Amino acid sequence: MTRNQTPQASPKASLKQHCRQEAETASLAKRLAASIERFIGQERGVHFNISLEGDLGAGKTTFARHLIQSLGYGGKVKSPTYTLCEPYLLHSNQHAYTAHHFDLYRMRDPLEWQEAGFVEHFDVPGFCLIEWPEKAEGTLPAFDIQIQLTAGAEENDRTIAINALSEQGKKIVEVIQVDS
Ligand SMILES: Nc1ncnc2c1ncn2[C@@H]1O[C@H](COP(=O)(O)OP(=O)(O)OP(=O)(O)O)[C@@H](O)[C@H]1O
Ligand SMILES: [Mg+2]
């Protein structure tokens, strides 16, 4: 398994957006979802990994919720704070794929995710979306896309950067529609 090297090199494609309220974050997540659906439709059976980075309360789960719901999941998307991982079965053009949403904040050991049997989730068609990847201390597979959320001066202000870290990630990030 390729180990995740925290990237020092500049991203292969990137986008940064200032979101003044949650609705704007939701809109960005929706545009990423459209790009993901297109990619999954083109490259059947593909798997990729997305990190969600930012301080407590930055909006990682909120972004994940809007992304997963924009991909067609009709139920609740709860924070996987205690379960560490929640799976969401999704469909694109009659092809099933799974989004595994992780929150590794409460891991007591960097390898707890492996002991819990989550390694297999990194192979199945779909993607892994991981909050607090730093808690795994570099033991996770490589990321294709890195999402960084930073709070601004105003309460609902966030800056969200989406960086492609691999050729796969680039195919998704470079076709995200910019907000008009
Ligand atoms: N522009 C915005 N984008 C995202 N969330 C926002 C925005 N403005 C306000 N919020 C609020 O900020 C909170 C973010 O909480 P959330 O649980 O998503 O953070 P988190 O980064 O997942 O935290 P944790 O590290 O504890 O998992 C939510 O209550 C959300 O409604
Ligand atoms: Mg969270």
Coordinates of C-alpha atoms and ligand atoms in Angstrom, one line a residue:
M1 CA 0.0 0.0 0.0
T2 CA 1.3 3.5 -0.9
R3 CA 1.8 5.5 2.3
N4 CA 0.5 9.0 2.5
Q5 CA 3.3 11.4 2.3
T6 CA 2.2 14.8 3.3
P7 CA 2.7 16.7 0.1
Q8 CA 5.3 19.4 -0.1
A9 CA 5.1 19.8 -3.9
S10 CA 2.6 22.3 -5.3
P11 CA -0.8 20.8 -6.2
K12 CA -1.5 19.6 -9.7
A13 CA -4.7 21.6 -9.8
S14 CA -6.3 23.7 -7.2
L15 CA -9.2 26.0 -6.4
K16 CA -9.8 28.3 -3.5
Q17 CA -13.1 29.9 -2.5
H18 CA -14.3 32.3 0.1
C19 CA -17.6 31.0 1.5
R20 CA -19.4 33.7 3.6
Q21 CA -22.1 31.3 4.8
E22 CA -22.9 27.6 4.9
A23 CA -25.0 27.9 1.7
E24 CA -21.9 28.8 -0.2
T25 CA -20.0 25.9 1.3
A26 CA -22.9 23.7 0.2
S27 CA -22.7 25.1 -3.3
L28 CA -19.0 24.3 -3.6
A29 CA -19.6 20.8 -2.2
K30 CA -22.3 20.4 -4.9
R31 CA -20.0 21.5 -7.7
L32 CA -17.3 19.0 -6.4
A33 CA -20.0 16.3 -6.3
A34 CA -20.9 17.0 -10.0
S35 CA -17.2 16.6 -10.9
I36 CA -16.9 13.4 -8.9
E37 CA -20.0 11.9 -10.6
R38 CA -18.6 12.7 -14.0
F39 CA -15.3 11.1 -13.1
I40 CA -16.9 8.0 -11.6
G41 CA -19.0 7.7 -14.7
Q42 CA -15.9 7.8 -16.9
E43 CA -13.7 5.5 -14.9
R44 CA -15.8 2.7 -13.7
G45 CA -14.7 0.9 -10.5
V46 CA -12.2 3.7 -9.6
H47 CA -11.2 4.4 -6.0
F48 CA -9.8 7.7 -4.7
N49 CA -9.1 9.4 -1.4
I50 CA -10.0 12.9 -0.1
S51 CA -8.7 14.5 3.1
L52 CA -10.7 17.1 5.0
E53 CA -8.4 19.3 7.0
G54 CA -9.0 22.2 9.4
D55 CA -9.5 23.1 13.0
L56 CA -12.3 21.9 15.3
G57 CA -15.6 23.4 14.0
A58 CA -14.0 24.5 10.7
G59 CA -16.8 22.8 8.7
K60 CA -15.3 19.4 7.7
T61 CA -18.4 17.4 8.5
T62 CA -20.6 20.1 7.1
F63 CA -18.7 19.9 3.8
A64 CA -18.8 16.1 3.8
R65 CA -22.6 16.2 4.5
H66 CA -23.3 18.5 1.6
L67 CA -21.0 16.5 -0.7
I68 CA -22.6 13.1 0.2
Q69 CA -26.1 14.5 -0.1
S70 CA -25.3 16.2 -3.4
L71 CA -24.2 12.7 -4.7
G72 CA -27.8 11.6 -4.1
Y73 CA -27.8 10.2 -0.5
G74 CA -31.2 11.0 0.9
G75 CA -30.7 10.2 4.6
K76 CA -28.9 11.9 7.4
V77 CA -25.1 12.3 7.3
K78 CA -23.9 12.3 10.9
S79 CA -20.4 12.9 12.1
P80 CA -18.6 9.6 12.5
T81 CA -17.0 10.8 15.7
Y82 CA -17.6 7.7 17.7
T83 CA -17.9 5.0 15.0
L84 CA -14.7 6.4 13.2
C85 CA -16.3 5.5 9.8
E86 CA -19.7 5.7 8.2
P87 CA -20.4 4.1 4.8
Y88 CA -22.8 5.6 2.2
L89 CA -24.0 3.6 -0.7
L90 CA -24.4 5.8 -3.8
H91 CA -25.3 5.3 -7.5
S92 CA -24.1 6.8 -10.7
N93 CA -25.8 5.7 -13.9
Q94 CA -26.9 2.4 -12.2
H95 CA -23.4 1.7 -10.9
A96 CA -23.1 1.4 -7.2
Y97 CA -20.1 2.9 -5.3
T98 CA -19.5 3.7 -1.7
A99 CA -18.3 6.9 0.1
H100 CA -16.7 6.0 3.4
H101 CA -16.6 9.0 5.7
F102 CA -14.0 8.9 8.5
D103 CA -13.4 11.0 11.5
L104 CA -10.1 9.8 13.1
Y105 CA -10.0 12.5 15.8
R106 CA -10.8 10.0 18.6
M107 CA -8.3 7.3 17.6
R108 CA -6.1 6.4 20.6
D109 CA -3.4 4.9 18.3
P110 CA -2.4 5.9 14.8
L111 CA -3.0 2.4 13.6
E112 CA -6.4 1.9 15.1
W113 CA -8.0 2.4 11.7
Q114 CA -6.1 -0.7 10.4
E115 CA -7.0 -2.7 13.6
A116 CA -10.7 -1.8 13.0
G117 CA -10.4 -3.5 9.5
F118 CA -10.8 -0.3 7.6
V119 CA -8.0 -1.1 5.1
E120 CA -10.4 -2.8 2.8
H121 CA -12.4 0.4 2.4
F122 CA -9.5 1.9 0.5
D123 CA -10.0 -0.5 -2.4
V124 CA -13.7 -0.6 -3.1
P125 CA -15.2 1.4 -6.0
G126 CA -15.9 4.9 -4.7
F127 CA -13.9 7.1 -2.3
C128 CA -12.8 7.7 1.3
L129 CA -13.3 11.1 2.8
I130 CA -11.2 11.5 5.9
E131 CA -11.4 14.1 8.7
W132 CA -8.4 14.4 11.0
P133 CA -6.0 12.3 8.7
E134 CA -3.1 13.6 10.8
K135 CA -4.2 11.4 13.7
A136 CA -3.1 8.4 11.6
E137 CA 0.4 9.9 11.4
G138 CA 1.2 9.1 7.8
T139 CA -0.1 5.5 7.8
L140 CA -3.0 6.2 5.5
P141 CA -2.9 5.5 1.7
A142 CA -2.0 8.5 -0.4
F143 CA -4.6 11.2 -1.0
D144 CA -5.8 12.3 -4.4
I145 CA -7.5 15.4 -3.2
Q146 CA -6.9 17.6 -0.1
I147 CA -9.6 20.0 1.1
Q148 CA -8.5 22.6 3.6
L149 CA -11.1 24.7 5.5
T150 CA -10.0 27.8 7.4
A151 CA -12.3 30.0 9.5
G152 CA -12.3 33.8 8.8
A153 CA -13.0 36.8 11.0
E154 CA -16.8 36.6 10.7
E155 CA -18.6 33.8 12.4
N156 CA -19.7 32.0 9.1
D157 CA -16.7 32.9 7.1
R158 CA -14.7 30.0 5.7
T159 CA -12.0 29.8 3.0
I160 CA -12.0 26.4 1.3
A161 CA -9.1 25.2 -0.8
I162 CA -9.4 22.1 -2.9
N163 CA -6.1 20.7 -4.1
A164 CA -5.4 17.8 -6.4
L165 CA -2.5 15.8 -5.3
S166 CA -2.5 13.0 -8.0
E167 CA -3.3 12.7 -11.6
Q168 CA -6.7 11.1 -10.6
G169 CA -7.4 14.1 -8.3
K170 CA -6.4 16.5 -11.1
K171 CA -9.1 15.0 -13.4
I172 CA -11.7 15.8 -10.7
V173 CA -10.5 19.2 -9.5
E174 CA -9.7 20.8 -12.9
V175 CA -13.3 20.4 -14.1
I176 CA -15.0 21.8 -11.0
Q177 CA -17.2 24.6 -12.3
V178 CA -16.4 28.0 -10.9
D179 CA -19.2 29.9 -9.2
S180 CA -20.9 32.4 -11.5
Ligands
LIG1 N1 -19.5 28.8 5.7 C1 -19.6 27.7 6.5 N2 -19.2 26.5 6.0 C2 -19.3 25.4 6.8 N3 -19.8 25.4 8.0 C3 -20.3 26.6 8.5 C4 -20.2 27.8 7.8 N4 -20.7 28.8 8.5 C5 -21.1 28.2 9.7 N5 -20.9 26.9 9.7 C6 -21.2 26.1 10.9 O1 -19.9 25.7 11.5 C7 -20.1 24.4 12.1 C8 -19.1 23.4 11.5 O2 -19.2 22.2 12.3 P1 -18.6 20.9 11.7 O3 -19.1 19.8 12.6 O4 -18.9 20.7 10.3 O5 -17.0 21.1 11.9 P2 -15.8 20.0 11.8 O6 -14.7 20.7 11.1 O7 -16.3 18.8 11.3 O8 -15.4 19.9 13.4 P3 -14.7 18.6 14.1 O9 -13.2 18.9 14.0 O10 -15.2 18.8 15.5 O11 -15.2 17.4 13.4 C9 -21.5 23.9 11.7 O12 -22.4 24.2 12.8 C10 -21.9 24.8 10.5 O13 -23.3 25.0 10.4
MG2 MG -16.3 16.8 12.0

